[in-house]
Short mmCIF file of C-alpha atoms in Angstrom, two decimals:
data_model
loop_
_atom_site.label_atom_id
_atom_site.label_comp_id
_atom_site.label_asym_id
_atom_site.label_seq_id
_atom_site.Cartn_x
_atom_site.Cartn_y
_atom_site.Cartn_z
CA MET A 1 121.43 81.80 129.17
CA THR A 2 120.90 84.25 126.35
CA ALA A 3 119.91 87.68 127.57
CA THR A 4 116.79 89.21 126.08
CA MET A 5 115.42 92.71 125.93
CA ILE A 6 112.08 94.35 125.23
CA LYS A 7 111.82 96.56 122.14
CA GLU A 8 108.82 98.79 121.51
CA PHE A 9 107.58 99.44 117.99
CA ARG A 10 105.90 102.83 117.64
CA LEU A 11 103.41 103.64 114.91
CA PRO A 12 105.52 105.11 112.10
CA ASP A 13 104.78 108.05 109.85
CA LEU A 14 103.25 106.40 106.79
CA GLY A 15 103.87 109.41 104.58
CA GLU A 16 102.00 112.43 103.19
CA GLY A 17 101.96 114.21 106.57
CA LEU A 18 99.43 111.80 108.08
CA THR A 19 99.36 111.96 111.89
CA GLU A 20 97.26 108.93 112.82
CA SER A 21 96.11 105.53 111.58
CA GLU A 22 93.44 103.01 112.54
CA ILE A 23 94.52 99.48 113.35
CA LEU A 24 92.23 97.33 111.22
CA SER A 25 93.55 93.96 112.33
CA TRP A 26 96.46 92.26 114.04
CA LYS A 27 98.19 89.45 112.16
CA VAL A 28 100.01 88.27 115.31
CA ALA A 29 99.13 87.59 118.93
CA VAL A 30 101.04 87.75 122.21
CA GLY A 31 103.50 84.87 122.36
CA ASP A 32 103.87 84.52 118.58
CA THR A 33 107.35 84.26 117.13
CA VAL A 34 107.86 86.68 114.26
CA ALA A 35 110.55 87.15 111.65
CA LEU A 36 112.05 90.42 110.45
CA ASN A 37 109.72 92.11 107.92
CA GLN A 38 106.86 89.71 108.68
CA VAL A 39 103.49 91.49 108.40
CA ILE A 40 102.19 92.05 111.92
CA ALA A 41 99.23 94.38 111.37
CA GLU A 42 97.00 96.00 108.80
CA VAL A 43 96.35 99.72 109.35
CA GLU A 44 94.23 102.26 107.53
CA THR A 45 95.40 105.82 107.04
CA ALA A 46 93.23 108.61 105.67
CA LYS A 47 94.28 107.49 102.20
CA ALA A 48 94.94 103.77 102.06
CA VAL A 49 95.26 100.44 103.83
CA VAL A 50 98.88 99.57 104.63
CA GLU A 51 100.51 96.39 105.92
CA LEU A 52 103.01 96.97 108.74
CA PRO A 53 106.11 94.76 108.68
CA SER A 54 107.92 93.81 111.89
CA PRO A 55 111.14 95.76 112.48
CA PHE A 56 112.45 92.96 114.72
CA ALA A 57 112.83 89.20 114.86
CA GLY A 58 111.60 87.87 118.17
CA THR A 59 108.51 87.12 120.23
CA VAL A 60 105.45 89.35 120.59
CA ALA A 61 105.47 90.45 124.24
CA ALA A 62 102.47 92.79 124.21
CA LEU A 63 99.95 94.45 121.92
CA HIS A 64 99.34 97.96 123.23
CA GLU A 65 96.32 98.78 121.06
CA GLU A 66 93.28 96.78 120.03
CA ALA A 67 91.95 96.35 116.51
CA GLY A 68 89.74 99.32 115.68
CA ALA A 69 91.78 101.80 117.71
CA VAL A 70 92.90 105.07 116.11
CA VAL A 71 96.53 105.63 117.09
CA GLU A 72 98.66 108.74 116.77
CA VAL A 73 102.02 108.54 115.02
CA GLY A 74 104.82 107.85 117.51
CA LYS A 75 102.74 105.93 120.05
CA PRO A 76 103.84 102.35 120.92
CA ILE A 77 101.62 99.67 119.43
CA VAL A 78 103.52 96.44 120.05
CA SER A 79 106.46 95.21 122.13
CA PHE A 80 108.86 92.45 121.13
CA GLU A 81 111.14 90.27 123.21
CA VAL A 82 114.38 89.97 121.25
CA ASP A 83 117.85 88.59 121.84
CA ASP A 84 120.15 91.21 123.30
CA VAL A 85 122.81 90.51 120.67
CA GLY A 86 120.41 90.59 117.74
CA ALA A 87 118.65 93.69 119.00
CA GLU A 88 121.68 95.87 118.37
CA GLY A 89 121.68 94.97 114.69
CA SER A 90 117.94 94.96 114.22
CA THR A 91 117.66 98.59 115.21
CA ALA A 92 118.74 99.40 111.68
CA ALA A 93 115.07 99.03 110.87
CA GLY A 94 114.44 101.87 113.31
CA SER A 95 111.33 102.07 115.44
CA GLY A 96 111.93 104.72 118.05
CA SER A 97 111.89 101.84 120.54
CA GLU A 98 112.88 101.63 124.17
CA ALA A 99 114.68 98.69 125.75
CA SER A 100 114.95 96.96 129.10
CA THR A 101 116.29 93.54 130.02
CA SER A 102 113.76 90.84 130.81
CA ASN A 103 115.54 89.88 134.05
CA GLY A 104 115.02 93.36 135.51
CA ALA A 105 118.46 94.83 134.82
CA ALA A 106 118.43 98.03 132.82
CA ALA A 107 119.80 97.73 129.29
CA ALA A 108 121.97 100.43 127.81
CA VAL A 109 120.02 102.61 125.42
CA PRO A 110 121.98 104.77 122.99
CA PRO A 111 121.44 108.51 123.62
CA VAL A 112 118.88 110.04 121.30
CA THR A 113 119.94 113.04 119.28
CA PRO A 114 117.50 115.94 119.75
CA ALA A 115 114.98 116.48 116.94
CA LYS A 116 116.06 113.32 115.16
CA ARG A 117 113.63 111.45 112.87
CA GLU A 118 114.30 107.74 113.05
CA ALA A 119 113.96 105.64 109.91
CA ASN A 120 111.86 102.51 109.90
CA LEU A 121 110.65 99.93 107.41
CA VAL A 122 107.61 101.85 106.23
CA GLY A 123 108.57 105.50 106.57
CA TYR A 124 109.92 107.79 109.27
CA GLY A 125 108.96 107.90 112.88
CA ALA A 126 107.95 110.88 114.92
CA VAL A 127 110.45 113.59 115.83
CA VAL A 128 112.28 112.58 119.02
CA GLU A 129 113.40 115.02 121.68
CA GLU A 130 116.06 114.58 124.36
CA SER A 131 113.67 112.75 126.67
CA GLY A 132 113.35 109.98 124.11
CA HIS A 133 109.65 110.56 123.67
CA PRO A 134 108.24 111.32 120.21
CA VAL A 135 106.82 114.73 119.43
CA ARG A 136 104.01 114.92 116.87
CA ARG A 137 104.90 116.97 113.85
CA HIS A 138 102.67 119.92 113.17
CA ARG A 139 100.75 119.77 109.93
CA THR A 140 102.55 121.37 107.04
CA PHE A 141 101.12 123.88 104.61
CA ASP A 142 101.80 124.75 100.98
CA SER A 143 104.66 127.03 101.94
CA VAL A 144 106.50 124.16 103.66
CA PRO A 145 107.80 121.15 101.68
CA GLU A 146 105.68 118.05 102.34
CA ARG A 147 108.53 115.85 103.52
CA GLU A 148 110.26 118.47 105.70
CA ALA A 149 109.77 117.79 109.39
CA VAL A 150 108.78 120.93 111.26
CA GLN A 151 109.64 120.92 114.95
CA THR A 152 107.68 123.28 117.11
CA PRO A 153 107.89 123.56 120.88
CA VAL A 154 104.96 121.97 122.66
CA GLN A 155 102.77 124.77 123.86
CA GLN A 156 101.87 124.72 127.54
CA PRO A 157 98.49 125.92 128.75
CA VAL A 158 98.68 129.61 129.62
CA GLN A 159 96.61 131.03 132.47
CA GLN A 160 94.68 134.02 131.09
CA PRO A 161 94.88 137.14 133.28
CA ALA A 162 91.72 138.30 134.95
CA PRO A 163 89.86 141.06 133.08
CA GLN A 164 90.70 144.54 134.31
CA THR A 165 87.45 146.19 133.33
CA ILE A 166 83.85 145.43 134.10
CA GLN A 167 82.13 144.11 131.01
CA GLU A 168 79.67 141.53 129.89
CA PRO A 169 81.14 138.11 130.68
CA GLU A 170 82.34 136.34 127.57
CA GLN A 171 82.25 132.60 127.18
CA GLU A 172 85.80 131.27 127.63
CA ARG A 173 87.27 129.56 124.57
CA PRO A 174 87.44 125.81 125.16
CA ARG A 175 90.99 124.66 125.87
CA SER A 176 92.27 122.23 123.23
CA THR A 177 95.11 121.71 120.79
CA PRO A 178 95.00 122.73 117.09
CA PRO A 179 94.63 119.10 115.83
CA VAL A 180 91.71 118.56 118.22
CA ARG A 181 90.03 121.78 117.09
CA LYS A 182 90.42 120.69 113.47
CA LEU A 183 88.92 117.29 114.28
CA ALA A 184 85.96 119.03 115.91
CA ARG A 185 85.47 121.23 112.82
CA ASP A 186 85.63 118.18 110.54
CA LEU A 187 82.98 116.42 112.64
CA GLY A 188 80.81 119.54 112.97
CA ILE A 189 81.11 119.63 116.76
CA ASP A 190 80.95 122.79 118.90
CA LEU A 191 83.76 122.49 121.45
CA GLN A 192 81.72 124.60 123.88
CA LEU A 193 79.54 121.51 124.35
CA VAL A 194 82.42 119.10 125.00
CA LYS A 195 83.70 118.44 128.51
CA GLY A 196 87.49 118.12 128.67
CA THR A 197 89.01 115.24 130.62
CA GLY A 198 92.64 116.26 130.12
CA PRO A 199 94.85 118.23 132.50
CA ALA A 200 93.12 121.40 133.72
CA GLY A 201 90.08 120.56 131.62
CA LEU A 202 91.95 120.26 128.32
CA ILE A 203 89.72 118.81 125.60
CA THR A 204 91.41 115.76 124.07
CA ARG A 205 90.86 113.88 120.81
CA SER A 206 89.13 111.12 122.78
CA ASP A 207 86.73 113.67 124.28
CA VAL A 208 85.71 114.88 120.81
CA GLN A 209 85.37 111.37 119.43
CA GLY A 210 83.42 110.29 122.49
CA PHE A 211 81.09 113.26 122.12
CA ALA A 212 80.58 112.47 118.43
CA ALA A 213 79.79 108.85 119.15
CA GLY A 214 77.80 109.64 122.30
CA SER A 215 79.66 106.77 124.06
CA HIS A 216 78.92 103.09 123.51
CA GLU A 217 75.98 102.98 125.90
CA GLN A 218 74.36 106.10 124.45
CA THR A 219 74.82 104.77 120.94
CA GLU A 220 73.09 101.49 121.84
CA ALA A 221 70.27 103.37 123.59
CA ARG A 222 69.85 105.67 120.58
CA ALA A 223 69.71 102.69 118.22
CA ALA A 224 67.19 100.94 120.46
CA ALA A 225 65.01 104.06 120.52
CA VAL A 226 64.70 104.08 116.73
CA PRO A 227 61.59 102.04 115.76
CA GLY A 228 62.54 99.04 113.69
CA GLY A 229 66.18 100.12 113.60
CA ARG A 230 65.55 102.38 110.60
CA GLU A 231 68.80 104.29 111.07
CA THR A 232 72.38 103.15 110.71
CA ARG A 233 75.13 105.44 111.95
CA THR A 234 78.62 105.03 110.54
CA PRO A 235 81.56 107.02 111.92
CA ILE A 236 83.15 109.33 109.35
CA LYS A 237 86.79 108.27 109.27
CA GLY A 238 89.53 106.84 107.13
CA VAL A 239 89.26 107.16 103.36
CA ARG A 240 85.70 108.53 103.52
CA LYS A 241 86.72 111.36 105.84
CA PHE A 242 89.76 112.27 103.75
CA THR A 243 87.75 112.22 100.50
CA ALA A 244 85.04 114.44 101.96
CA ALA A 245 87.56 117.02 103.18
CA ALA A 246 89.42 117.00 99.87
CA MET A 247 86.27 117.44 97.80
CA VAL A 248 85.04 120.33 99.96
CA GLN A 249 88.42 122.02 99.69
CA SER A 250 88.48 121.56 95.91
CA ALA A 251 84.90 122.70 95.34
CA PHE A 252 85.35 125.92 97.33
CA THR A 253 88.91 126.72 96.22
CA ALA A 254 89.07 126.12 92.48
CA PRO A 255 86.50 127.80 90.20
CA HIS A 256 85.04 124.82 88.36
CA VAL A 257 83.80 124.96 84.79
CA THR A 258 82.22 121.89 83.16
CA GLU A 259 81.73 121.29 79.44
CA PHE A 260 79.97 118.40 77.72
CA LEU A 261 80.38 116.67 74.37
CA THR A 262 78.47 113.68 72.99
CA VAL A 263 80.44 111.61 70.50
CA ASP A 264 79.74 108.77 68.06
CA VAL A 265 82.27 106.21 69.34
CA THR A 266 81.25 103.39 67.02
CA PRO A 267 84.71 103.32 65.34
CA THR A 268 86.39 103.11 68.77
CA MET A 269 84.17 100.21 69.83
CA GLU A 270 84.94 98.43 66.56
CA LEU A 271 88.66 98.99 67.17
CA LEU A 272 88.26 97.62 70.68
CA GLU A 273 86.77 94.37 69.35
CA ARG A 274 89.62 93.97 66.85
CA LEU A 275 92.20 94.51 69.58
CA LYS A 276 90.54 91.93 71.83
CA SER A 277 90.94 89.30 69.14
CA SER A 278 94.56 90.29 68.49
CA LYS A 279 97.30 87.94 69.72
CA ALA A 280 99.27 90.94 71.00
CA PHE A 281 96.53 91.66 73.58
CA ALA A 282 95.80 88.06 74.53
CA GLY A 283 95.30 87.87 78.30
CA TYR A 284 94.92 91.64 78.67
CA LYS A 285 91.73 93.34 79.81
CA LEU A 286 90.59 95.89 77.25
CA THR A 287 87.67 98.24 77.93
CA PRO A 288 86.43 101.58 76.59
CA LEU A 289 88.36 103.13 79.52
CA THR A 290 91.62 101.75 78.09
CA ILE A 291 91.12 103.47 74.75
CA ALA A 292 89.76 106.64 76.35
CA ALA A 293 92.77 106.87 78.69
CA LYS A 294 95.14 106.65 75.73
CA ALA A 295 93.09 109.27 73.88
CA VAL A 296 93.29 111.61 76.90
CA LEU A 297 97.07 111.27 76.96
CA ILE A 298 97.32 112.09 73.24
CA ALA A 299 95.00 115.11 73.47
CA LEU A 300 96.84 116.30 76.58
CA ARG A 301 100.12 116.36 74.68
CA ARG A 302 98.60 119.00 72.39
CA ASN A 303 96.92 120.89 75.25
CA PRO A 304 99.41 120.86 78.17
CA THR A 305 97.70 123.63 80.15
CA LEU A 306 95.27 121.02 81.46
CA ASN A 307 98.21 119.16 82.99
CA SER A 308 99.13 121.77 85.58
CA ARG A 309 98.39 123.04 89.07
CA TRP A 310 97.94 126.36 90.86
CA ASP A 311 100.62 127.04 93.49
CA GLU A 312 98.98 129.54 95.81
CA ALA A 313 101.96 129.86 98.14
CA SER A 314 104.45 130.88 95.45
CA GLN A 315 101.84 132.47 93.16
CA GLU A 316 102.97 130.33 90.23
CA ILE A 317 101.36 128.07 87.68
CA VAL A 318 103.20 124.74 87.66
CA GLN A 319 102.96 122.87 84.36
CA PHE A 320 103.90 119.20 84.52
CA ASN A 321 106.13 117.73 81.84
CA TYR A 322 104.90 114.25 82.71
CA VAL A 323 101.46 112.73 83.26
CA ASN A 324 100.47 110.81 86.38
CA LEU A 325 97.02 109.70 85.24
CA GLY A 326 94.52 109.35 88.09
CA ILE A 327 91.69 106.84 87.79
CA ALA A 328 88.78 107.28 90.22
CA ALA A 329 87.96 103.94 91.84
CA ALA A 330 84.94 103.08 93.97
CA THR A 331 86.05 100.83 96.84
CA PRO A 332 84.29 99.39 99.90
CA ARG A 333 86.06 102.07 101.97
CA GLY A 334 85.06 104.94 99.70
CA LEU A 335 86.31 106.78 96.63
CA THR A 336 90.04 106.75 95.93
CA VAL A 337 91.98 108.18 92.99
CA PRO A 338 95.21 106.21 92.53
CA ASN A 339 97.33 107.28 89.61
CA ILE A 340 99.51 105.63 86.98
CA LYS A 341 102.96 107.18 87.14
CA ASP A 342 104.39 108.50 83.84
CA ALA A 343 101.43 107.20 81.88
CA ASP A 344 102.30 109.45 78.94
CA GLY A 345 105.29 107.24 78.13
CA MET A 346 103.30 103.99 78.03
CA THR A 347 102.15 102.00 75.03
CA LEU A 348 98.52 100.91 74.83
CA LEU A 349 99.59 97.44 75.97
CA GLU A 350 101.44 98.84 79.00
CA LEU A 351 98.57 101.17 79.83
CA SER A 352 96.12 98.27 79.73
CA ALA A 353 98.23 96.27 82.19
CA ALA A 354 98.68 99.28 84.48
CA LEU A 355 94.94 100.01 84.53
CA SER A 356 94.11 96.41 85.46
CA GLU A 357 96.66 96.37 88.26
CA LEU A 358 95.54 99.76 89.56
CA THR A 359 91.84 98.90 89.75
CA ASP A 360 92.41 95.45 91.26
CA THR A 361 94.69 96.88 93.94
CA ALA A 362 92.27 99.73 94.72
CA ARG A 363 89.27 97.45 95.11
CA SER A 364 91.20 95.16 97.45
CA GLY A 365 92.11 98.20 99.57
CA LYS A 366 95.85 97.68 99.11
CA THR A 367 96.73 100.91 97.28
CA SER A 368 99.85 102.48 98.77
CA PRO A 369 99.89 106.14 99.87
CA SER A 370 102.46 106.96 97.17
CA ASP A 371 100.08 105.73 94.46
CA LEU A 372 97.39 108.06 95.80
CA SER A 373 99.54 111.18 95.63
CA GLY A 374 101.20 113.11 92.84
CA GLY A 375 98.40 112.86 90.26
CA THR A 376 98.32 115.49 87.50
CA ILE A 377 94.95 114.83 85.77
CA SER A 378 92.16 112.33 86.40
CA ILE A 379 89.48 110.23 84.71
CA THR A 380 86.28 109.03 86.36
CA ASN A 381 84.36 106.32 84.54
CA ILE A 382 80.73 106.94 85.53
CA GLY A 383 79.55 104.96 82.51
CA ILE A 384 79.99 101.67 84.36
CA PHE A 385 77.05 102.75 86.54
CA GLY A 386 74.88 103.51 83.51
CA ILE A 387 75.30 107.30 83.89
CA ASP A 388 75.59 109.46 80.78
CA ALA A 389 77.13 112.69 82.09
CA GLY A 390 77.97 114.61 85.25
CA THR A 391 79.91 117.51 86.72
CA PRO A 392 82.96 115.86 88.35
CA ILE A 393 84.84 117.71 91.09
CA LEU A 394 88.54 118.24 90.56
CA ASN A 395 91.00 116.13 92.46
CA PRO A 396 92.85 118.68 94.69
CA GLY A 397 96.01 119.96 93.02
CA GLU A 398 94.89 119.11 89.49
CA ALA A 399 93.58 121.34 86.70
CA ALA A 400 91.14 118.95 85.02
CA ILE A 401 89.08 115.78 85.35
CA ILE A 402 87.22 113.90 82.60
CA ALA A 403 84.06 111.87 83.21
CA LEU A 404 83.31 109.09 80.73
CA GLY A 405 79.62 108.36 80.24
CA ALA A 406 77.97 105.08 79.30
CA VAL A 407 78.26 103.82 75.72
CA ARG A 408 74.69 103.55 74.37
CA LYS A 409 73.03 102.75 71.09
CA ALA A 410 71.15 105.80 69.89
CA PRO A 411 69.81 107.33 66.65
CA TRP A 412 72.57 109.41 65.06
CA VAL A 413 73.11 111.20 61.79
CA HIS A 414 75.88 109.29 60.03
CA ASN A 415 76.92 110.04 56.43
CA ASP A 416 73.84 112.30 56.16
CA GLU A 417 71.55 109.44 57.07
CA LEU A 418 69.85 108.51 60.33
CA ALA A 419 71.43 105.38 61.79
CA VAL A 420 71.76 103.53 65.08
CA ARG A 421 75.22 104.26 66.43
CA GLN A 422 77.11 103.80 69.70
CA VAL A 423 77.48 107.14 71.44
CA MET A 424 79.20 108.40 74.59
CA SER A 425 79.01 111.68 76.50
CA LEU A 426 82.21 113.27 77.76
CA SER A 427 82.19 115.70 80.71
CA LEU A 428 85.23 117.89 81.32
CA SER A 429 85.62 119.93 84.52
CA PHE A 430 88.58 122.29 84.75
CA ASP A 431 90.03 124.98 86.99
CA HIS A 432 89.25 128.27 85.28
CA ARG A 433 92.24 129.95 86.96
CA LEU A 434 94.51 127.69 84.91
CA VAL A 435 92.49 126.77 81.85
CA ASP A 436 90.67 129.24 79.62
CA GLY A 437 87.43 128.28 77.93
CA GLU A 438 89.17 128.04 74.57
CA GLN A 439 91.84 125.71 75.90
CA GLY A 440 89.33 123.46 77.66
CA SER A 441 87.05 123.36 74.61
CA LYS A 442 89.94 122.54 72.26
CA PHE A 443 91.09 119.67 74.48
CA LEU A 444 87.58 118.24 74.73
CA ALA A 445 87.01 118.56 70.97
CA GLU A 446 90.27 116.76 70.17
CA LEU A 447 89.52 114.02 72.70
CA GLY A 448 86.13 113.54 71.04
CA ALA A 449 87.71 113.52 67.56
CA ILE A 450 90.06 110.69 68.56
CA LEU A 451 87.23 108.58 69.98
CA ALA A 452 85.01 109.31 66.95
CA ASP A 453 87.78 108.29 64.54
CA PRO A 454 90.89 106.68 66.08
CA ALA A 455 92.69 107.11 62.73
CA MET A 456 92.77 110.85 63.47
CA VAL A 457 95.67 110.13 65.83
CA ILE A 458 97.94 110.05 62.77
CA THR A 459 97.35 113.77 62.29
CA MET A 460 97.97 114.60 65.96
CA VAL A 461 101.25 112.89 66.81
#
């Protein structure tokens, strides 16, 4: 009889310093036989929806979390029953798992090296200490490299000494951990109002989330009390929560300046129609965004200060010698800004294909975390909603963002005569710490010149 063992798969670190994910759906059930790398679940991080592949080949023994649960990195989410012989080899996938034989005999588990991060199929697991249990990594800041694991001893609750002098009694600070306090700040919750259910009254993440939701029964009662159900309450989480935090940080960190320019883009629209009928672009999706994106890349080559970031920790201005072009995309889960890597080296044909793939992937919610990070400058196409202009907020870590307005027919002076032309408004927001008014204005003027007369590119490259 072939011996079997139970292997636990713990939620891995999906990158970018994220500490938790929500299980959107399970693709397997208890008793199912799964193959190595078979997709077993779909999870949502603060940035994207990710498919989790199985690190083992075997049978699903247990699902430790239900769909909809928010799970911290390093916690077990599923157990597999695997062959004892095959289990030794399959651990190359790495899951921070624990093993025991199914017949009750203890299986040998290799000793865990202290502070070791175990590799897995989709990233790196939590830091593991001698006990074999994962330790959550503390959030990193600008002064610490993003991918460097920082191990910090777990702080134990400290009993505060009794006051030695008679004074007005002060309200004791609620006992909680830094991640829980941050969660409370993000949700706008006063921890003084939250009752802790953890050891010695420690306020846990569940306590804060429960307070925010009011519990299931309270939520139903609140909804029933609203006449006609005129309110709908949606928890702030996932992509929406991350976007909100990023926009607040950007708006109150970088001094924004926005400039506007309205351009006669009739020649660009005529060029677009010619390209659509060209055999070279057969099967490709061409839009005003395609041409505008290429124009941004050309103008950026002549004005590189807009392709930079402010490094507060090192007090340096970092200018990028490549362009990862971000494209703001409205998705059912909220706004995301995936970027096209090394877009500056692409032809118009390659850029068209990359834009189509990027937007399709974003709208389906399948954008990977790596595609959502590392952007250097962004475009938001508000024209598709019929909007002419706006004041876009910078994507954190970038110096500029361009908003493309709707293309409209309007009266315009052309060749000293009034004519009906196709016009577009361009809105450029930039970080005034990095970009002077002259530099921003020159970039915007050259971008407008390209769209007003694409032949002008000959004089710019």
